[in-house]
Short mmCIF file of N, CA and C in Angstrom, two decimals:
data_model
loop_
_atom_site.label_atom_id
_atom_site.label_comp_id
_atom_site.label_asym_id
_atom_site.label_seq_id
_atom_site.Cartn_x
_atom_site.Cartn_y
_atom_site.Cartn_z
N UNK A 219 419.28 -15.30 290.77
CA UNK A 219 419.32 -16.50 291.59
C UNK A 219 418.85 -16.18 293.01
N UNK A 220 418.28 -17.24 293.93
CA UNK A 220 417.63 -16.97 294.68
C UNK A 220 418.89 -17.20 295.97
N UNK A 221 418.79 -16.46 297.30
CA UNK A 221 420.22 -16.60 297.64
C UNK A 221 420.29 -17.58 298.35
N UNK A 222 420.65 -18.47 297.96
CA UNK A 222 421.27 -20.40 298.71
C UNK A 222 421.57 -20.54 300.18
N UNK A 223 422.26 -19.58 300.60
CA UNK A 223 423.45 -20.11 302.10
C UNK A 223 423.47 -17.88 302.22
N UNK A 224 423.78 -17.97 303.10
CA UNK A 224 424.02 -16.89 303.75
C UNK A 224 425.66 -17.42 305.10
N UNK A 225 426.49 -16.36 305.15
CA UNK A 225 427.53 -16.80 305.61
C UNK A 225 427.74 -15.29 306.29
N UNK A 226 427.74 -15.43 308.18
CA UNK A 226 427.40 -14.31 308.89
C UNK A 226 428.81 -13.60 308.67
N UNK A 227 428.85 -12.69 309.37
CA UNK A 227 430.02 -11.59 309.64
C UNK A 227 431.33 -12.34 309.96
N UNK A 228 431.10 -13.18 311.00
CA UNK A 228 431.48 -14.09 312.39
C UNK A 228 432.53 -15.07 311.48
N UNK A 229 431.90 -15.71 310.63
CA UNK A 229 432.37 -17.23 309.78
C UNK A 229 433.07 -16.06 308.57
N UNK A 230 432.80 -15.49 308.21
CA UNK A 230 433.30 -14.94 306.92
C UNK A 230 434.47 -14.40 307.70
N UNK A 231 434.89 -13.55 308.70
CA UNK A 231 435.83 -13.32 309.51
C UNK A 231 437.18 -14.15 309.37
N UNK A 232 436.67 -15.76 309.37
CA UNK A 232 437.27 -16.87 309.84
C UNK A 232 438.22 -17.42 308.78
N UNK A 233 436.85 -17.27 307.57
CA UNK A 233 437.07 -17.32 306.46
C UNK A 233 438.29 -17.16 305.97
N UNK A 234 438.30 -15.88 305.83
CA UNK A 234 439.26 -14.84 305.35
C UNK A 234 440.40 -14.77 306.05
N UNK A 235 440.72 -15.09 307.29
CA UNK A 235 441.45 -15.37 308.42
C UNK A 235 442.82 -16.49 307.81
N UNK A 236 441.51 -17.12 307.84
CA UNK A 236 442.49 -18.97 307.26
C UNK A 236 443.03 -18.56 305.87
N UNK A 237 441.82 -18.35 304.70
CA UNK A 237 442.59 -18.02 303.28
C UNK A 237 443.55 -17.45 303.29
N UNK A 238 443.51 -16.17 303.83
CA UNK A 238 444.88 -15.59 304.07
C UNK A 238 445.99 -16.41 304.46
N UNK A 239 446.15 -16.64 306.21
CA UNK A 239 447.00 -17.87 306.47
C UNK A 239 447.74 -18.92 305.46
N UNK A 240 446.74 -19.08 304.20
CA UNK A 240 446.95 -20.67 303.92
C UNK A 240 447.26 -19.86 301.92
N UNK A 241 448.01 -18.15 302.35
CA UNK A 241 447.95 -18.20 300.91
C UNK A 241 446.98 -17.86 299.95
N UNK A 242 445.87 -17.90 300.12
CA UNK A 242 444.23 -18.02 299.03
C UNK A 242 443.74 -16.54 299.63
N UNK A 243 444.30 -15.41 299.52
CA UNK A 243 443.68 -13.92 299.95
C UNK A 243 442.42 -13.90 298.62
N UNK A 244 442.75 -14.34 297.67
CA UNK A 244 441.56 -13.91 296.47
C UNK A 244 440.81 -15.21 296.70
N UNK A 245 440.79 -16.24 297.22
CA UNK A 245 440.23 -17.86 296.98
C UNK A 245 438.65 -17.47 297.61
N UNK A 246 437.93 -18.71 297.44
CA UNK A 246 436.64 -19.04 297.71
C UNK A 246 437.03 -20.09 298.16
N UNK A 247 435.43 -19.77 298.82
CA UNK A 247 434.98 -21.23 299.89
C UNK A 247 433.89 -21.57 299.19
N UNK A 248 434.27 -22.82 299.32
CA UNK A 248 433.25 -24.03 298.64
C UNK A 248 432.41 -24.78 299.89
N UNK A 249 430.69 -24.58 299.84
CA UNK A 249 430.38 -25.07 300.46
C UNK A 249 429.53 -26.11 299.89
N UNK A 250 429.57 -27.18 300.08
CA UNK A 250 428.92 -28.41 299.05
C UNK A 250 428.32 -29.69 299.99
N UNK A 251 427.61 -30.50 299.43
CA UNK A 251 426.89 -31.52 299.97
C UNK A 251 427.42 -32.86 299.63
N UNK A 252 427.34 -34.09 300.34
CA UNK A 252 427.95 -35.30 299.74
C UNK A 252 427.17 -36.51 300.14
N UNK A 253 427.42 -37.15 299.28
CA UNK A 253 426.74 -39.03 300.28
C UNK A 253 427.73 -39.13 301.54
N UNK A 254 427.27 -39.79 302.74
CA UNK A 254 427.57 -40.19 303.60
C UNK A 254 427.65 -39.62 304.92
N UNK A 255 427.79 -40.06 305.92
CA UNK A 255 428.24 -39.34 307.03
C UNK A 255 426.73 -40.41 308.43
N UNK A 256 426.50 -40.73 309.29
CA UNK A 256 425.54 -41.26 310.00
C UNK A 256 423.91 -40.85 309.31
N UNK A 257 423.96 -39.93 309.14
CA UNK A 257 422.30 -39.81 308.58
C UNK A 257 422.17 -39.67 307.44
N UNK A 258 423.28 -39.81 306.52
CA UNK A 258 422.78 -39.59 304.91
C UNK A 258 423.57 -38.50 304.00
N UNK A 259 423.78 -37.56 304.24
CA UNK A 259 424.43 -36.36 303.57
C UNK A 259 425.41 -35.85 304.66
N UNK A 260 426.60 -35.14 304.23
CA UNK A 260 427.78 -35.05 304.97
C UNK A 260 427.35 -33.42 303.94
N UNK A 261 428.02 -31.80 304.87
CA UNK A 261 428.76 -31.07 304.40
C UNK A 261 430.01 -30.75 304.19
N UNK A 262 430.22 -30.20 303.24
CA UNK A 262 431.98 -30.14 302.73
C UNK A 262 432.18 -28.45 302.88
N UNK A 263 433.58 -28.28 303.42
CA UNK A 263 433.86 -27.02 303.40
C UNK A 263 435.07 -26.96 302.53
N UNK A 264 435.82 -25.98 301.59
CA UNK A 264 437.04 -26.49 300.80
C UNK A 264 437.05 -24.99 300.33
N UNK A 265 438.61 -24.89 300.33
CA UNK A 265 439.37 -23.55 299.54
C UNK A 265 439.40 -23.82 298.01
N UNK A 266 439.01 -23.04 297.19
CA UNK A 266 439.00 -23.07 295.57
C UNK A 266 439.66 -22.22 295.18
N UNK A 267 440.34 -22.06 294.32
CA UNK A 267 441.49 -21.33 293.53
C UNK A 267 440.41 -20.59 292.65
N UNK A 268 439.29 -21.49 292.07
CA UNK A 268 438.31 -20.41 291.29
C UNK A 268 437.16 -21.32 291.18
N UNK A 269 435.96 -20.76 290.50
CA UNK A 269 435.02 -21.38 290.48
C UNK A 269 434.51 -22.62 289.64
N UNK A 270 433.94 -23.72 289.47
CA UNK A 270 433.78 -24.52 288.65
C UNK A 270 432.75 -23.97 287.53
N UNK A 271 432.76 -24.26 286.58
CA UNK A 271 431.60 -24.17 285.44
C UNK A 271 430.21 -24.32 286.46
N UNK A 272 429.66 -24.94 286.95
CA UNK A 272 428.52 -25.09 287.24
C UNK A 272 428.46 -24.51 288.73
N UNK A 273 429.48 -23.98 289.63
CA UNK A 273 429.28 -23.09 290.48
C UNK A 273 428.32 -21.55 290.51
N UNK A 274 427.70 -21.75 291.29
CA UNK A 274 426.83 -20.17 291.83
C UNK A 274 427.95 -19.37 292.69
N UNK A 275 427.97 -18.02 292.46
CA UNK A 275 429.07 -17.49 293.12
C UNK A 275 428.41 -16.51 293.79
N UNK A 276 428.67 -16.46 295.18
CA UNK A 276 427.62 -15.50 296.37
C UNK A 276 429.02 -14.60 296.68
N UNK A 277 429.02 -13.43 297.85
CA UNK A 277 429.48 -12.96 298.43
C UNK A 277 428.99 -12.16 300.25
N UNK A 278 429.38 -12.58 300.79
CA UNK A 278 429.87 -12.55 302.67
C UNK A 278 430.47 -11.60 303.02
N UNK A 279 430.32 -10.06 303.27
CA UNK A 279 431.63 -9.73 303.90
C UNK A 279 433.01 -9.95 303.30
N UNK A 280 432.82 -9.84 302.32
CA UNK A 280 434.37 -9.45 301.42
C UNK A 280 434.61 -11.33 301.01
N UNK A 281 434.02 -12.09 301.51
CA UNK A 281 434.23 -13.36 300.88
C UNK A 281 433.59 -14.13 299.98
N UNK A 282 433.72 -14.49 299.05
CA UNK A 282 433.37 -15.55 297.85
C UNK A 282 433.11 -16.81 298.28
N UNK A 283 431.75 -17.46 298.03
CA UNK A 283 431.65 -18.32 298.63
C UNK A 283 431.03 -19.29 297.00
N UNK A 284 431.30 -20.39 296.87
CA UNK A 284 431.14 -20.96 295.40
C UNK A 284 429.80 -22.21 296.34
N UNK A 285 428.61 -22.40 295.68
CA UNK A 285 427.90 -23.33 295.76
C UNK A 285 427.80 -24.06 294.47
N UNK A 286 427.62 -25.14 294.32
CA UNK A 286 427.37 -26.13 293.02
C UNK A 286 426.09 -26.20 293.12
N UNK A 287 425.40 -25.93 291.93
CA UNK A 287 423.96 -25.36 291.68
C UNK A 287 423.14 -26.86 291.92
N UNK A 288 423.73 -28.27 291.34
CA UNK A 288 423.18 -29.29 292.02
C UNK A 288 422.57 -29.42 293.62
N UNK A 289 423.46 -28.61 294.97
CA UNK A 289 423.31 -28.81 295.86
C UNK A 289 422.63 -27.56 296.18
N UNK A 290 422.26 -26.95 295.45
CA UNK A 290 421.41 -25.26 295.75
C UNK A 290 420.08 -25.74 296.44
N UNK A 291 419.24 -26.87 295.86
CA UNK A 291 417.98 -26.75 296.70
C UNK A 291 418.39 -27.34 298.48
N UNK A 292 418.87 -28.28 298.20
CA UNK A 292 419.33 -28.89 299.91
C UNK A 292 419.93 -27.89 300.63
N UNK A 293 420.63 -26.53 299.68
CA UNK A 293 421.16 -25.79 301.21
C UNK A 293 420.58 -24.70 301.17
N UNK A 294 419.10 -24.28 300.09
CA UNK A 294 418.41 -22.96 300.77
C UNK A 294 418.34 -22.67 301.65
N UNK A 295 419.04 -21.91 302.23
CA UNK A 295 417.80 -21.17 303.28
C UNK A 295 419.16 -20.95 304.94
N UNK A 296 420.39 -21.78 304.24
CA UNK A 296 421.09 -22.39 305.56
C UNK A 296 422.15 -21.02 305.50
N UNK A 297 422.66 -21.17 307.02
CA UNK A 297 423.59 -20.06 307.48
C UNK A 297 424.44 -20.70 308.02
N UNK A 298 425.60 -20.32 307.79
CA UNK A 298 427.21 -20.53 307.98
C UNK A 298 427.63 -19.70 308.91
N UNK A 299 427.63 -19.68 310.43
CA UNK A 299 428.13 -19.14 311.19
C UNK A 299 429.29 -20.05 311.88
N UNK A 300 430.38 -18.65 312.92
CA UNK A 300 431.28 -19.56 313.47
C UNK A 300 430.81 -19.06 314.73
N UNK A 301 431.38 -20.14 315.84
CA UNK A 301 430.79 -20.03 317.05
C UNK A 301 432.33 -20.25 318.09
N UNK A 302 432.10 -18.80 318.93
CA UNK A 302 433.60 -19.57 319.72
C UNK A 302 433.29 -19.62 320.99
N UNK A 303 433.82 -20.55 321.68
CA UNK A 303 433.57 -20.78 323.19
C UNK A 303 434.91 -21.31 324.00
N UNK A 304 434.78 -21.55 325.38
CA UNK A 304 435.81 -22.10 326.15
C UNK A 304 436.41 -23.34 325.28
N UNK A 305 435.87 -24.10 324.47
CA UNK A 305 436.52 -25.58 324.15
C UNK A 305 437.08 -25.05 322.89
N UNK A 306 436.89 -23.87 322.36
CA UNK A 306 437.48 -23.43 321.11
C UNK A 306 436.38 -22.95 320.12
N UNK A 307 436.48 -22.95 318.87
CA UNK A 307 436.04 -22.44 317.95
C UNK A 307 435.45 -23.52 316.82
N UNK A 308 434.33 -23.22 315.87
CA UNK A 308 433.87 -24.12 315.24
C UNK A 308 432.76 -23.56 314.11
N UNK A 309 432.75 -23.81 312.83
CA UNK A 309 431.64 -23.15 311.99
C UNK A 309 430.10 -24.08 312.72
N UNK A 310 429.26 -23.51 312.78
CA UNK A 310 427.96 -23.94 313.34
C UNK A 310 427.34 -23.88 311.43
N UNK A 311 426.35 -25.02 311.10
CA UNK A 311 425.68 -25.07 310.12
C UNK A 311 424.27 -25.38 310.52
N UNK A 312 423.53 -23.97 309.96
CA UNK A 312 421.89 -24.21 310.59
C UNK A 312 420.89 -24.40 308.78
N UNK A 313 420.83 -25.69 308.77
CA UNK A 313 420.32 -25.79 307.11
C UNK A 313 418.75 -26.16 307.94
N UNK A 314 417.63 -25.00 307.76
CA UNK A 314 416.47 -25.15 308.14
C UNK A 314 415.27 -26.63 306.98
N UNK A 315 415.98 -26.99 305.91
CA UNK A 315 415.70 -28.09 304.85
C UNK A 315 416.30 -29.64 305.76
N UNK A 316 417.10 -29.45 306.96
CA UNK A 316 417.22 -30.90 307.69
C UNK A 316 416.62 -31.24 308.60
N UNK A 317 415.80 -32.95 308.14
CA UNK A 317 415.04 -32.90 308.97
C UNK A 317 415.52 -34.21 310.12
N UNK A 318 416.50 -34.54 309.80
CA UNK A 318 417.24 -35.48 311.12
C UNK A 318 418.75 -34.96 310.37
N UNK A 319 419.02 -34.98 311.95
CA UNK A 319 420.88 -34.96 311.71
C UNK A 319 421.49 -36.02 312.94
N UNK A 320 422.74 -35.81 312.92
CA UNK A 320 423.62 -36.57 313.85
C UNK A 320 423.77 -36.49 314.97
N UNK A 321 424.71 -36.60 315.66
CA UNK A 321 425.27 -35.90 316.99
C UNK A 321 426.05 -34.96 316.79
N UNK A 322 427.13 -35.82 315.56
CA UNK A 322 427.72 -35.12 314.84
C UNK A 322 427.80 -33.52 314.02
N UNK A 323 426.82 -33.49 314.21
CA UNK A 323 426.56 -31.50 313.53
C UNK A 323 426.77 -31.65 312.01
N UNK A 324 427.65 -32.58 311.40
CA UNK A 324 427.90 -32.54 310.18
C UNK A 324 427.07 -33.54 308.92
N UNK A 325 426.48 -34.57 309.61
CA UNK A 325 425.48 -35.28 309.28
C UNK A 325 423.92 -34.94 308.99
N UNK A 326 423.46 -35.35 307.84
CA UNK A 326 421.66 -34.87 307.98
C UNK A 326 421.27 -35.40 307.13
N UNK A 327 420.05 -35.09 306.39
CA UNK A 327 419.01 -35.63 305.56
C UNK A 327 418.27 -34.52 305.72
N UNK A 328 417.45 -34.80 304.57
CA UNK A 328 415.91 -33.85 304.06
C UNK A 328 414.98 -34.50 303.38
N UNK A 329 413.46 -34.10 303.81
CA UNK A 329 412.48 -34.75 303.32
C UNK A 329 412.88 -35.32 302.13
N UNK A 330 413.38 -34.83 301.14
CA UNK A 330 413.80 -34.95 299.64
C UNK A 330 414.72 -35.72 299.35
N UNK A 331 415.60 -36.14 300.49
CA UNK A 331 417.32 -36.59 299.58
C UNK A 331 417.81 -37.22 301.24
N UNK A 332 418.03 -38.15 301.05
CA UNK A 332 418.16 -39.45 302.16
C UNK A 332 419.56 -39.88 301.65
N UNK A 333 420.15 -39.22 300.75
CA UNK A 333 421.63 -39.61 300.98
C UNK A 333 421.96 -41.32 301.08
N UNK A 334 422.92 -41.70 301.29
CA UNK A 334 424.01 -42.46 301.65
C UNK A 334 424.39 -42.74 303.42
N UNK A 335 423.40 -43.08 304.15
CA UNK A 335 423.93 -43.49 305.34
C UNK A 335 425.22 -44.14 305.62
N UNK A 336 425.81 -44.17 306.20
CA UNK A 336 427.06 -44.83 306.20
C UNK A 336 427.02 -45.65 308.23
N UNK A 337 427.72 -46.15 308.46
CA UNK A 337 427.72 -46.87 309.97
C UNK A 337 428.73 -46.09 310.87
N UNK A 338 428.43 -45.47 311.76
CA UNK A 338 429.47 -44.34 312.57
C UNK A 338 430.14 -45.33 313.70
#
């Protein structure tokens, strides 16, 4: 398989940080695509107990990260970093396949898949 998402040092850190925290030391992160959000497609971030049948299973720096092979072409190529600053901390998503997004950071579209706009 060709590798989908890449997830830096930084975010996998974070990762593993929270799973722990929240219980899930063996869990995966689910990173997935959805209808809606201001421009069309919303990303999802989510703790998994294990992988689904149709999950791709990557690895980060000691973390498991589950993609659903449906959303594999929309997130080639994208990197999952976390970014911390004076206002706090935040995963940054750079999916080089979007070609309008939001203000929002979590909102987008691609030549290909126009999603579900929704009214912000």
């Amino acid at each position: 398989m060709n590798m989908t998402i890449t997830l830096t040092e930084a975010a996998a850190f974070e990762v593993r940080d929270m799973m722990t925290k929240n219980g899930m030391p063996d869990g995966y992160l689910k990173i997935s695509v959805k209808g809606g959000g201001c421009t069309g497609l919303s990303y999802g971030m989510s703790a998994e107990e294990a992988p689904g049948e149709n999950d791709d299973i990557l690895t980060f720096h000691g973390v498991n990260v589950l993609v659903d092979k449906t959303d594999a072409s929309i997130l080639k190529g994208t990197v999952v970093d976390f970014k911390q600053s004076l206002m706090g901390g935040g995963f940054a998503i750079d999916n080089p396949n979007a070609i309008a997004s939001c203000g929002c950071g979590s909102s987008f579209r691609t030549r290909d898949v126009a999603g579900t706009p929704e009214n912000c």
